[in-house]
mmCIF file with all atom_site columns, C-alpha atoms and ligand atoms in Angstrom:
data_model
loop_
_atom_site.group_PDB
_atom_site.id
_atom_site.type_symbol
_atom_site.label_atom_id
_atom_site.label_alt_id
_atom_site.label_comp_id
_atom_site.label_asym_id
_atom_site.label_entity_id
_atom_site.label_seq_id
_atom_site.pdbx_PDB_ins_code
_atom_site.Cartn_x
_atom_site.Cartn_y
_atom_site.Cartn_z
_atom_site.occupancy
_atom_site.B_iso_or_equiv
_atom_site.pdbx_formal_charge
_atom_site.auth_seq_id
_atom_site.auth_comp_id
_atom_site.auth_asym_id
_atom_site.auth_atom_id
_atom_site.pdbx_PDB_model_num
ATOM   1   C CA  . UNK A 1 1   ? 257.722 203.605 10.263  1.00 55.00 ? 170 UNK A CA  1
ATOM   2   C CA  . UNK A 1 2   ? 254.241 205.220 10.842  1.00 65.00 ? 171 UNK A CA  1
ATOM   3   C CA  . UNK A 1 3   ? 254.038 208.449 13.739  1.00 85.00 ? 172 UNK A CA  1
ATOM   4   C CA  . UNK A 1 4   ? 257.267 209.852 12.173  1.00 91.00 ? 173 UNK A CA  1
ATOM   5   C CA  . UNK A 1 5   ? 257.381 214.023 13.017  1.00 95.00 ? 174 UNK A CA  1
ATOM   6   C CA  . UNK A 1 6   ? 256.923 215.830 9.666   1.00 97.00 ? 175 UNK A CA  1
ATOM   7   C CA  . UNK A 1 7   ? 260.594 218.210 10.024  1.00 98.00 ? 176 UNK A CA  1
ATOM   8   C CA  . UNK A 1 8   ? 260.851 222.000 8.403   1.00 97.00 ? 177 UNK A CA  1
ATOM   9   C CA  . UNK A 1 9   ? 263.943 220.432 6.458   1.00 97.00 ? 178 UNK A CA  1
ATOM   10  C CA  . UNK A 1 10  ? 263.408 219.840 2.525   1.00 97.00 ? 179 UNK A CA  1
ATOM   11  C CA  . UNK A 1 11  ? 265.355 217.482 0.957   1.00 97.00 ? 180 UNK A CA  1
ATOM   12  C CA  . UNK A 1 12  ? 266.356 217.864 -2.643  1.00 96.00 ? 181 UNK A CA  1
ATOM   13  C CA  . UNK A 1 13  ? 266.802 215.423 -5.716  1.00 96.00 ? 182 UNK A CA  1
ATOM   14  C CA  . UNK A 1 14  ? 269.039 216.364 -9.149  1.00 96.00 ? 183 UNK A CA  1
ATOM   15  C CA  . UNK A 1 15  ? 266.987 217.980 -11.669 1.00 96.00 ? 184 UNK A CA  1
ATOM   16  C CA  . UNK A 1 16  ? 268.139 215.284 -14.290 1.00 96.00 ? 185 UNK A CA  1
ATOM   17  C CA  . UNK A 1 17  ? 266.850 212.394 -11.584 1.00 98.00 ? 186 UNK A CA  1
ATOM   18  C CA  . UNK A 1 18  ? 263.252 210.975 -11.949 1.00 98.00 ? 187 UNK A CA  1
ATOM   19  C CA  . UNK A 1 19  ? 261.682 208.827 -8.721  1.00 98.00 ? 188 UNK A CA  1
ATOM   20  C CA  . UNK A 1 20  ? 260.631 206.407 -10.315 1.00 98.00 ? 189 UNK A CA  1
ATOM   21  C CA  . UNK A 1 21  ? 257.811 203.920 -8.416  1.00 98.00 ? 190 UNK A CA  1
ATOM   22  C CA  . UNK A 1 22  ? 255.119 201.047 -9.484  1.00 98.00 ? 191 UNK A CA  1
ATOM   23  C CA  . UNK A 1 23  ? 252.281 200.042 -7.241  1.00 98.00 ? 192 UNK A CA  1
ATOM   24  C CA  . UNK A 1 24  ? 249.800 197.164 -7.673  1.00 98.00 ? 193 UNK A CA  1
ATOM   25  C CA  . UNK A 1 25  ? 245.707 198.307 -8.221  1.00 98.00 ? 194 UNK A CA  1
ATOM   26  C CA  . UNK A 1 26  ? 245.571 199.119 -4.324  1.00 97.00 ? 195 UNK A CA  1
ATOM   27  C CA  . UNK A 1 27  ? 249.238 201.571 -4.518  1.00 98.00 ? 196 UNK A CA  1
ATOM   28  C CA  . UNK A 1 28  ? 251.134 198.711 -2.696  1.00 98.00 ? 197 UNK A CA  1
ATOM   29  C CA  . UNK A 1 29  ? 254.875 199.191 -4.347  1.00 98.00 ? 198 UNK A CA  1
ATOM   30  C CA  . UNK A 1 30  ? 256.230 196.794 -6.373  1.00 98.00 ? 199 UNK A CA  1
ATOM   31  C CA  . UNK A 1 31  ? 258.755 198.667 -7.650  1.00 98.00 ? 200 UNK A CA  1
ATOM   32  C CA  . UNK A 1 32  ? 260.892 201.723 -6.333  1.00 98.00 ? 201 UNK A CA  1
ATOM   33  C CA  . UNK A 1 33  ? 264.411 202.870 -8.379  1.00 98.00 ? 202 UNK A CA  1
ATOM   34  C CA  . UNK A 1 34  ? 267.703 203.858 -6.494  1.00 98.00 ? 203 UNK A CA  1
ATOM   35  C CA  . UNK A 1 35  ? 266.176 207.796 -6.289  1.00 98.00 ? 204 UNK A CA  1
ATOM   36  C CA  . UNK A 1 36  ? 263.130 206.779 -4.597  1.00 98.00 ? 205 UNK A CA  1
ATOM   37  C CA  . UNK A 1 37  ? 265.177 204.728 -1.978  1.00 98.00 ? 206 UNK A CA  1
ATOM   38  C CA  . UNK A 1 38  ? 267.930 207.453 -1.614  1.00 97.00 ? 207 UNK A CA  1
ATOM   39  C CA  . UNK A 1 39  ? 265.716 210.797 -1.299  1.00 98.00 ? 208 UNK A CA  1
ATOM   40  C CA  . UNK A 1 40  ? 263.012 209.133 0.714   1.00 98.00 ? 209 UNK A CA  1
ATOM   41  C CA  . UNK A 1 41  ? 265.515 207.006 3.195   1.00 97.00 ? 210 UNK A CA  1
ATOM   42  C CA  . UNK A 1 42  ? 264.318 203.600 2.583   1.00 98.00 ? 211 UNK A CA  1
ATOM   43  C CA  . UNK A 1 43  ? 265.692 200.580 1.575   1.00 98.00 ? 212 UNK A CA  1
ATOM   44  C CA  . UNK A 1 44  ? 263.998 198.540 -1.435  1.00 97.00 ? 213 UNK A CA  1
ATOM   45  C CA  . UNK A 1 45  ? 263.158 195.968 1.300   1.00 97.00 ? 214 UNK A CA  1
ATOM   46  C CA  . UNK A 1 46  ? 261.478 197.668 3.607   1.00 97.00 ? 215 UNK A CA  1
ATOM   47  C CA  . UNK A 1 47  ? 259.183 199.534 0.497   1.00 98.00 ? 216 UNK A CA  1
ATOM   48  C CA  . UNK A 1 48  ? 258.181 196.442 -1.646  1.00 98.00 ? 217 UNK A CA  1
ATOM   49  C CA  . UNK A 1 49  ? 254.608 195.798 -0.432  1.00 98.00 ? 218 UNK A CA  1
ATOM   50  C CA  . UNK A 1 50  ? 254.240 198.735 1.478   1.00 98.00 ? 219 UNK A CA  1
ATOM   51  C CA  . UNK A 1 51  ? 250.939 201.013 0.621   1.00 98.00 ? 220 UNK A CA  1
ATOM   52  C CA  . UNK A 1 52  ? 252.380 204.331 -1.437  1.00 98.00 ? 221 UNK A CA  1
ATOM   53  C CA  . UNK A 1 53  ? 251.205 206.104 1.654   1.00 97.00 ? 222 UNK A CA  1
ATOM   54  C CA  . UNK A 1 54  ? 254.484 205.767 3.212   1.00 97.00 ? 223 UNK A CA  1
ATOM   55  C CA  . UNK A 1 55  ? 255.862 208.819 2.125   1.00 98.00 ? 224 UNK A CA  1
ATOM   56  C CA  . UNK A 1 56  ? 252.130 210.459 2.378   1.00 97.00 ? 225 UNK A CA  1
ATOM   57  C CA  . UNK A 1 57  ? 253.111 213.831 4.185   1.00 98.00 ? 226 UNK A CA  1
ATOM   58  C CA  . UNK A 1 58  ? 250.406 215.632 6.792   1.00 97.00 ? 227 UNK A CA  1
ATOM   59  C CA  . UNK A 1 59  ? 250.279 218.897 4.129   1.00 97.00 ? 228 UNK A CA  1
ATOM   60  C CA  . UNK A 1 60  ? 248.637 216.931 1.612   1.00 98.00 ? 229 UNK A CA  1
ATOM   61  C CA  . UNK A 1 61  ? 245.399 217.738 1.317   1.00 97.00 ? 230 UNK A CA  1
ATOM   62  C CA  . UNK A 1 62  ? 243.199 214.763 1.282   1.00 96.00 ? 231 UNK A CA  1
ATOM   63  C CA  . UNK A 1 63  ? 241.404 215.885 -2.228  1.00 97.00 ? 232 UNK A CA  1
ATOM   64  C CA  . UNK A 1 64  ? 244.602 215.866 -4.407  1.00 97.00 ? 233 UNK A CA  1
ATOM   65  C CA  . UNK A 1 65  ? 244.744 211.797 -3.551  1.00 98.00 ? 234 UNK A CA  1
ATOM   66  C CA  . UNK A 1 66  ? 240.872 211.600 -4.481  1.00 97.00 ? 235 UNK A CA  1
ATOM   67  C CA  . UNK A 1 67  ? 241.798 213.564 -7.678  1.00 96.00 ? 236 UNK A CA  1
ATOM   68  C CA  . UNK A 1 68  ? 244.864 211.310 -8.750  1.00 98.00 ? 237 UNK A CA  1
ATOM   69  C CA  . UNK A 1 69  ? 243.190 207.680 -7.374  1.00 98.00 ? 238 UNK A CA  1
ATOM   70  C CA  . UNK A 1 70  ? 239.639 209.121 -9.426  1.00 97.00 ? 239 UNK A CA  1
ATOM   71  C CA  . UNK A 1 71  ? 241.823 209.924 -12.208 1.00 97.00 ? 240 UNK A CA  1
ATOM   72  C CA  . UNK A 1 72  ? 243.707 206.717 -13.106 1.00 97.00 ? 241 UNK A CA  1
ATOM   73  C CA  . UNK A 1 73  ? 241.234 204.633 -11.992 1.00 96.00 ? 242 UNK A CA  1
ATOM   74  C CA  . UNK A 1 74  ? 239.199 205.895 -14.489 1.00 96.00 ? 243 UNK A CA  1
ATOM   75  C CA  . UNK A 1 75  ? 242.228 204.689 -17.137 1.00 96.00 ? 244 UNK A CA  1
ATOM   76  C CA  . UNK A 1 76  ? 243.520 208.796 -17.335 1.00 97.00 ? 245 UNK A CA  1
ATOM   77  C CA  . UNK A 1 77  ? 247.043 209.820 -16.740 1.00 97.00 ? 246 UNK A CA  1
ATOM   78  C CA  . UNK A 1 78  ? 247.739 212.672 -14.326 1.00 97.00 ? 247 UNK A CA  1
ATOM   79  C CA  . UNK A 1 79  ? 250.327 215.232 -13.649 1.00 97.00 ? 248 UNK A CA  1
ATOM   80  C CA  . UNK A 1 80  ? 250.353 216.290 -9.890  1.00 97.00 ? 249 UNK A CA  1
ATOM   81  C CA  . UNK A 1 81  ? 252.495 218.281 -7.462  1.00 98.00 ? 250 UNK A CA  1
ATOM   82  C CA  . UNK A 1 82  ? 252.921 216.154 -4.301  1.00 98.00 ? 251 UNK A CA  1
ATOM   83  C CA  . UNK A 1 83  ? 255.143 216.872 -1.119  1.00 98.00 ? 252 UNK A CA  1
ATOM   84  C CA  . UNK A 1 84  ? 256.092 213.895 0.671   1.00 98.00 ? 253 UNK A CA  1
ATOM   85  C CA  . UNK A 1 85  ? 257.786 213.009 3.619   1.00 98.00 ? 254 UNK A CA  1
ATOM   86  C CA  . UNK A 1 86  ? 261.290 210.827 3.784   1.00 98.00 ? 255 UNK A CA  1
ATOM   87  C CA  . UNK A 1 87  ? 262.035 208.898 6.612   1.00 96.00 ? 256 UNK A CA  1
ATOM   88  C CA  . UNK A 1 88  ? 263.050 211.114 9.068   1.00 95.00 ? 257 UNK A CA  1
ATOM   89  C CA  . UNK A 1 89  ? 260.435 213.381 8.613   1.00 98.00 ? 258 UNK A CA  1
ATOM   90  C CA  . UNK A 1 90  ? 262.165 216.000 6.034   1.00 98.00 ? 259 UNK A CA  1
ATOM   91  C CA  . UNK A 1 91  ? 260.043 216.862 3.175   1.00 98.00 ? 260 UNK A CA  1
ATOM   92  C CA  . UNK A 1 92  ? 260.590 216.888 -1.175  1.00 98.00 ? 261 UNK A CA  1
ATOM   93  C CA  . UNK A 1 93  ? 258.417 218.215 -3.343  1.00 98.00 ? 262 UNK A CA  1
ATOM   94  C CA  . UNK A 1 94  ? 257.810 216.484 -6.893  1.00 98.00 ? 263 UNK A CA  1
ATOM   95  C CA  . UNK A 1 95  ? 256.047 216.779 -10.063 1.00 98.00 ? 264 UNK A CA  1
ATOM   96  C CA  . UNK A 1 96  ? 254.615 213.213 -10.058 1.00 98.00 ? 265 UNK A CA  1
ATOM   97  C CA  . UNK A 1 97  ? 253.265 211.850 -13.768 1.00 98.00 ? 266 UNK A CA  1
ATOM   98  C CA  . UNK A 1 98  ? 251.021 208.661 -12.766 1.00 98.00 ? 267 UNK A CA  1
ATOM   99  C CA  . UNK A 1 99  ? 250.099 206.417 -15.464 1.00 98.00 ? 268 UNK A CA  1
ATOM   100 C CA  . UNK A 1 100 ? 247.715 203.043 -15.406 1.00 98.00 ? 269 UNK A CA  1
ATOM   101 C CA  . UNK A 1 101 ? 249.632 199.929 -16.553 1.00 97.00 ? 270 UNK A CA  1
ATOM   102 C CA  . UNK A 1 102 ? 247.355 197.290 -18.604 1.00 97.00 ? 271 UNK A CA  1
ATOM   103 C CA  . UNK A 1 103 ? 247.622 193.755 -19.622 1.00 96.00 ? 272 UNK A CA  1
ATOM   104 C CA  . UNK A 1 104 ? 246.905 192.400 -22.923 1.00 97.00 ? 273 UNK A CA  1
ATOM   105 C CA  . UNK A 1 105 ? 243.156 192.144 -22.414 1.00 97.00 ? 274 UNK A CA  1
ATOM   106 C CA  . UNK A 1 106 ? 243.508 195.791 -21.555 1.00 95.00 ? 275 UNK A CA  1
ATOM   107 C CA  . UNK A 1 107 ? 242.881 195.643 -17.609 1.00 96.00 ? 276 UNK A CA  1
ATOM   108 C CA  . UNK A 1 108 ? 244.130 197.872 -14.958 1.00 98.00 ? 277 UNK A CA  1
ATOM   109 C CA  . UNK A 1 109 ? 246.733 195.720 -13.437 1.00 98.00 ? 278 UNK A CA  1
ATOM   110 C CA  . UNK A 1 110 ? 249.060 198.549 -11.821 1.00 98.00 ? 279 UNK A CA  1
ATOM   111 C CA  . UNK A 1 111 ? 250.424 201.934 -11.608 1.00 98.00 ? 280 UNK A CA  1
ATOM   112 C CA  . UNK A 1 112 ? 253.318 203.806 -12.544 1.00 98.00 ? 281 UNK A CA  1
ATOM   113 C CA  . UNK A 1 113 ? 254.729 206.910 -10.949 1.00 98.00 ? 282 UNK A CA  1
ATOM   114 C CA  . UNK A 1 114 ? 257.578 209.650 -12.461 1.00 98.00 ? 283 UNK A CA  1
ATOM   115 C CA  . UNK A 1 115 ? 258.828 212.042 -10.599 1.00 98.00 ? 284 UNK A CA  1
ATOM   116 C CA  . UNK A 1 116 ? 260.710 215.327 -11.479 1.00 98.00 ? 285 UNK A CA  1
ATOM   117 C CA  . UNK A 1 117 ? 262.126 217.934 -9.271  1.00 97.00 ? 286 UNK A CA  1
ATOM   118 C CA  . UNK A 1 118 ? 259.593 220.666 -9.894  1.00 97.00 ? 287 UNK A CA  1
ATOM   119 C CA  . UNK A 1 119 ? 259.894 224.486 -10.305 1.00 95.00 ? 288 UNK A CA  1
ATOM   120 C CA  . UNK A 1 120 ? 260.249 225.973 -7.026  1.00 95.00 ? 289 UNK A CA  1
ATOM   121 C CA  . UNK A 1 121 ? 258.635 228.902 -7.927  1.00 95.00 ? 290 UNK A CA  1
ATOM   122 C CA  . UNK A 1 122 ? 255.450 227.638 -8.815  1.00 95.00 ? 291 UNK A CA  1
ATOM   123 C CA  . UNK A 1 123 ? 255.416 225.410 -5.491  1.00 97.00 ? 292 UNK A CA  1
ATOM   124 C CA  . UNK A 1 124 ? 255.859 227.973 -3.461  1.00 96.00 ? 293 UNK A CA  1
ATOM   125 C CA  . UNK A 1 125 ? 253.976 230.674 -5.568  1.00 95.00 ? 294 UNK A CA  1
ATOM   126 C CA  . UNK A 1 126 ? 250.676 228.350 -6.543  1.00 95.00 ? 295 UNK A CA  1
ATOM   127 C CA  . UNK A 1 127 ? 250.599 224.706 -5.593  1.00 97.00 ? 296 UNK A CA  1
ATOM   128 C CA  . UNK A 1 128 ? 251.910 225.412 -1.418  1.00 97.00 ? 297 UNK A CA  1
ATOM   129 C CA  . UNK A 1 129 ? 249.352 228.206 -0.946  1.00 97.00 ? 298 UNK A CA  1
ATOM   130 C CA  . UNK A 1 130 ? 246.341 226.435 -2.741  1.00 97.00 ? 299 UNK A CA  1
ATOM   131 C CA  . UNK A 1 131 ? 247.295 223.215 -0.899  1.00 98.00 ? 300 UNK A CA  1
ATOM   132 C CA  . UNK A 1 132 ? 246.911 224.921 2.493   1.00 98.00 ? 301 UNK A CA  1
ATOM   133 C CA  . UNK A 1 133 ? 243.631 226.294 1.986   1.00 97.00 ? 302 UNK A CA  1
ATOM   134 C CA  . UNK A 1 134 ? 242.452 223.156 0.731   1.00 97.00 ? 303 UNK A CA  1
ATOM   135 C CA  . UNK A 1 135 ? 243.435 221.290 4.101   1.00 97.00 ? 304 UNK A CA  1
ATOM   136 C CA  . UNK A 1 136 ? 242.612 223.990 6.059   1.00 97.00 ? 305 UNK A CA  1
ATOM   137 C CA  . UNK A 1 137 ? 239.292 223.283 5.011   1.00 96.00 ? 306 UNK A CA  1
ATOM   138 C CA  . UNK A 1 138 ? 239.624 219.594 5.270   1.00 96.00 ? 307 UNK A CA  1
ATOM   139 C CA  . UNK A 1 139 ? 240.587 220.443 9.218   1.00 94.00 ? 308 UNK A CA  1
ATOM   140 C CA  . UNK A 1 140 ? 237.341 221.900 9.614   1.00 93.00 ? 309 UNK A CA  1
ATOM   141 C CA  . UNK A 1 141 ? 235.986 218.691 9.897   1.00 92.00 ? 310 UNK A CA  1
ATOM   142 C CA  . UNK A 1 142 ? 236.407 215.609 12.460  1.00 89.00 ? 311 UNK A CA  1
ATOM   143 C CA  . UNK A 1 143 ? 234.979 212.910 10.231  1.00 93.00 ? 312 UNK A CA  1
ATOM   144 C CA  . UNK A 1 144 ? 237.477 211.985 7.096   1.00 92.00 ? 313 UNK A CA  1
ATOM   145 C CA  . UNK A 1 145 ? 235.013 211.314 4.450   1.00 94.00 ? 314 UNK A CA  1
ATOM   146 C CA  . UNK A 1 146 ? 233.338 214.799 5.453   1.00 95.00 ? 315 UNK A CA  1
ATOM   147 C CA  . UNK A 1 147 ? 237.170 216.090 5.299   1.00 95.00 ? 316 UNK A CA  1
ATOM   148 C CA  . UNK A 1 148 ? 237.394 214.731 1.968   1.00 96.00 ? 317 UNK A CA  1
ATOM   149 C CA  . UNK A 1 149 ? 233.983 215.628 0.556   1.00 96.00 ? 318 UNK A CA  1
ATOM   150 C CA  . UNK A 1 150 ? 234.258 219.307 1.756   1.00 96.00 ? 319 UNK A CA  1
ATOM   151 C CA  . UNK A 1 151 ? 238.042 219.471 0.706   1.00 96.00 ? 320 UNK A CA  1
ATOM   152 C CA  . UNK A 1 152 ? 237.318 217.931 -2.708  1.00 97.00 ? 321 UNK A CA  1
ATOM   153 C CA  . UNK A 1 153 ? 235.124 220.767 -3.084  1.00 96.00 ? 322 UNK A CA  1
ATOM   154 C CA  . UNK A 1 154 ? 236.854 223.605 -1.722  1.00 97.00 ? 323 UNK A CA  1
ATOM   155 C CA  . UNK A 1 155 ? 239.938 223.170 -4.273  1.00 96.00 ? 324 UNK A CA  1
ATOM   156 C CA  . UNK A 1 156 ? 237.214 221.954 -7.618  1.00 96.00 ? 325 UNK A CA  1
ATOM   157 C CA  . UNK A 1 157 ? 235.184 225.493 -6.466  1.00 96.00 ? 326 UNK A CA  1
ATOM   158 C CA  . UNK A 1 158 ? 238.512 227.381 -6.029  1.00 96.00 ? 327 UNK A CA  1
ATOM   159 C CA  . UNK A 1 159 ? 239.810 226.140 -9.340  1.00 95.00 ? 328 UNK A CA  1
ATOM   160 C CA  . UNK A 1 160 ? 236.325 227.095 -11.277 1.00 95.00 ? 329 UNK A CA  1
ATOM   161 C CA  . UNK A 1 161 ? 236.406 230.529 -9.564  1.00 96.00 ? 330 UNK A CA  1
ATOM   162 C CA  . UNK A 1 162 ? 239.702 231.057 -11.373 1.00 93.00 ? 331 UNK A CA  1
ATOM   163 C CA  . UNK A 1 163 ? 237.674 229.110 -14.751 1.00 95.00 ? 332 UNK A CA  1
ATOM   164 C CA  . UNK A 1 164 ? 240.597 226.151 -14.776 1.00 95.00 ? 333 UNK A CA  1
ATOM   165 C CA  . UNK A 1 165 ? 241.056 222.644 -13.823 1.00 94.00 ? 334 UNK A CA  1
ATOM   166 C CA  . UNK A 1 166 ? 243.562 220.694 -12.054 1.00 95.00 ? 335 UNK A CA  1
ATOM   167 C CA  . UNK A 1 167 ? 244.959 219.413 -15.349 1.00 95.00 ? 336 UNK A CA  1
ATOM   168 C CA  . UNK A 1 168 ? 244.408 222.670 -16.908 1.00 94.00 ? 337 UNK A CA  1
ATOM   169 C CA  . UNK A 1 169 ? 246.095 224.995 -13.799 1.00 94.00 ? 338 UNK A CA  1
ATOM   170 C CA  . UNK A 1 170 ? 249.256 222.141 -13.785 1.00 94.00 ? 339 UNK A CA  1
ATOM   171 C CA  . UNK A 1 171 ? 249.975 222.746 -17.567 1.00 92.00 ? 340 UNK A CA  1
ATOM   172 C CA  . UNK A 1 172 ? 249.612 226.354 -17.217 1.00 91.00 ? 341 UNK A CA  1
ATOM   173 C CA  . UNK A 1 173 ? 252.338 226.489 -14.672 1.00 87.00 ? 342 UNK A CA  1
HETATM 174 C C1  . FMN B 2 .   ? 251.556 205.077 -8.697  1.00 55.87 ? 616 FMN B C1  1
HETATM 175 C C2  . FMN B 2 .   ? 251.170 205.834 -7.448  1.00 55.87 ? 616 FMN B C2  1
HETATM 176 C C3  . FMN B 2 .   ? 252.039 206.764 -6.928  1.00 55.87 ? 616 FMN B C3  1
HETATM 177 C C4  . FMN B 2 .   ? 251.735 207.460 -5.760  1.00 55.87 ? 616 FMN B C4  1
HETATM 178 N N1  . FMN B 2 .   ? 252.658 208.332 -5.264  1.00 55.87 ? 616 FMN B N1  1
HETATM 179 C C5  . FMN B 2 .   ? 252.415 208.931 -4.078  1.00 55.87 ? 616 FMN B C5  1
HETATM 180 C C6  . FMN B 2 .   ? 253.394 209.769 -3.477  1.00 55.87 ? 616 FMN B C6  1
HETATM 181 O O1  . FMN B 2 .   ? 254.473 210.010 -4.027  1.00 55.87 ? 616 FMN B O1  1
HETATM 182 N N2  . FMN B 2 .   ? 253.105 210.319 -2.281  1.00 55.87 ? 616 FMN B N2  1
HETATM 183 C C7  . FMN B 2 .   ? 251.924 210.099 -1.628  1.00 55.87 ? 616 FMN B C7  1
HETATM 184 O O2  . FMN B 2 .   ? 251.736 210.610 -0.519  1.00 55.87 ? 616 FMN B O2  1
HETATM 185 N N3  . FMN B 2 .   ? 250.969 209.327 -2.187  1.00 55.87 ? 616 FMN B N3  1
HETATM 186 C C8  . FMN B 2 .   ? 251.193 208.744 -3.383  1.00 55.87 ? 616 FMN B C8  1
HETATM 187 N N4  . FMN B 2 .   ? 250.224 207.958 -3.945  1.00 55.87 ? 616 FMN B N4  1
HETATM 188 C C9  . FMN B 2 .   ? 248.887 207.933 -3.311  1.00 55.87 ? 616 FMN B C9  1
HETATM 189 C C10 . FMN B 2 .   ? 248.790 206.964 -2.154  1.00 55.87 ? 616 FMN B C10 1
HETATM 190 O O3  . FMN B 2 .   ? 248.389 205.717 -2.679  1.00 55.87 ? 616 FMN B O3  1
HETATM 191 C C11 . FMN B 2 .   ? 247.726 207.435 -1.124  1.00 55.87 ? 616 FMN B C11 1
HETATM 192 O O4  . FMN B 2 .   ? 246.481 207.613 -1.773  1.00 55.87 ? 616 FMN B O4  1
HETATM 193 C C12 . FMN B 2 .   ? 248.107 208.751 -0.442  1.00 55.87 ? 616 FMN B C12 1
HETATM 194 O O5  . FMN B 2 .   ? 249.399 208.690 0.105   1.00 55.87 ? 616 FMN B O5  1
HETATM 195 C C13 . FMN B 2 .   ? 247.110 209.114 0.655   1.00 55.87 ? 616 FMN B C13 1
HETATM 196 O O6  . FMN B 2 .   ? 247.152 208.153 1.629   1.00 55.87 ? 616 FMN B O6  1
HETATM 197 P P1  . FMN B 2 .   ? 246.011 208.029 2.731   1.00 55.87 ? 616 FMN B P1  1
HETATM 198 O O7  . FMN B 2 .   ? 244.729 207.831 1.986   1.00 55.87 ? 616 FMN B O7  1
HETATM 199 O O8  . FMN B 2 .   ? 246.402 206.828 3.529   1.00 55.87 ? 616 FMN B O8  1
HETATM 200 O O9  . FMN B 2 .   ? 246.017 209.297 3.489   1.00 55.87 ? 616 FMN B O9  1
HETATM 201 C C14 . FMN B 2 .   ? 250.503 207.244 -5.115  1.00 55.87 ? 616 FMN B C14 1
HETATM 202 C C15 . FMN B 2 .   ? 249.599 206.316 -5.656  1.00 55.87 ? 616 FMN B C15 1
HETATM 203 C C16 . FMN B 2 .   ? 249.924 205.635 -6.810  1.00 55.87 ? 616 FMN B C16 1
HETATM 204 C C17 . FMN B 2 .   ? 248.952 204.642 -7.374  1.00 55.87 ? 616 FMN B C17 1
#
């Protein structure tokens, strides 16, 4: 399933549908609805135990996945625009909501993911353009933890310059 050829075709989801997915603490799935299955062209088997990465497309800038991973690891919810990659290589863009799921003792013990269709406008007007210069920058570099460290950066600096935050710019939109 890995090496698949990231296609110019996007693939689209009803606005009233969420993708819904839960991983364990590492973002192995344990859990993906009838959506997730049908826009990103897997069965339920083959994405039970699979790392979340599966539908990781080659846009995404490295930094938005240290934002979201440093964000609910820390016990914080996020809202994040993601595009990801179905089987065959066509491409969806979401509004993902990731939340930490606890036990009783109040532990980390998983994650939860909803996903709506976002507004195309402020994909293609905002998150798209930001996102490229952000892994533009990340190609700059060989080495992926430079990638990521120069990346992360990049889009925290570009985000101060305009005196917001990720969490701040998303809720603006
Ligand atoms: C609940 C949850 C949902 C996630 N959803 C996505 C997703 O839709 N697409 C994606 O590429 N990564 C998603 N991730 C992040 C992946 O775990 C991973 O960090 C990302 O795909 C980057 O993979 P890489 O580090 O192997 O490049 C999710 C993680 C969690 C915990």
């Amino acid at each position: 399933m890995k090496n698949i050829a990231p296609t110019d075709h996007e693939v689209f989801f009803p606005d009233h549908d969420i993708i819904v997915s839960k991983t364990d603490v590492r973002g192995r799935l344990a859990y993906a609805n009838q959506t997730f299955c049908h826009v990103a062209g897997y069965s339920e088997e083959e994405l039970l135990g699979q790392p979340h990465s599966i539908v990781r497309h080659p846009d995404m800038p490295r930094a938005v996945f240290k934002l979201l991973w440093d964000t609910i690891a820390e016990g914080r919810e996020i809202f994040a625009y993601v595009k990801n990659m179905a089987r065959r290589g066509d491409f969806y863009w979401v509004l993902a909501h990731v939340t930490p799921s606890y036990d009783e003792s109040g532990k980390i013990i998983g994650y939860h993911s909803n996903r709506r269709v976002p507004r195309r406008d402020v994909v293609q007007q905002t998150i798209a353009p930001l996102y490229a210069a952000v892994l533009q920058e990340e190609g700059n570099h060989k080495n992926g933890q430079q990638a990521l460290a120069v990346g992360f950066n990049f889009l925290v600096d570009v985000l101060k310059s305009k005196n917001t935050t990720y969490d701040a710019l998303i809720f603006s939109l």
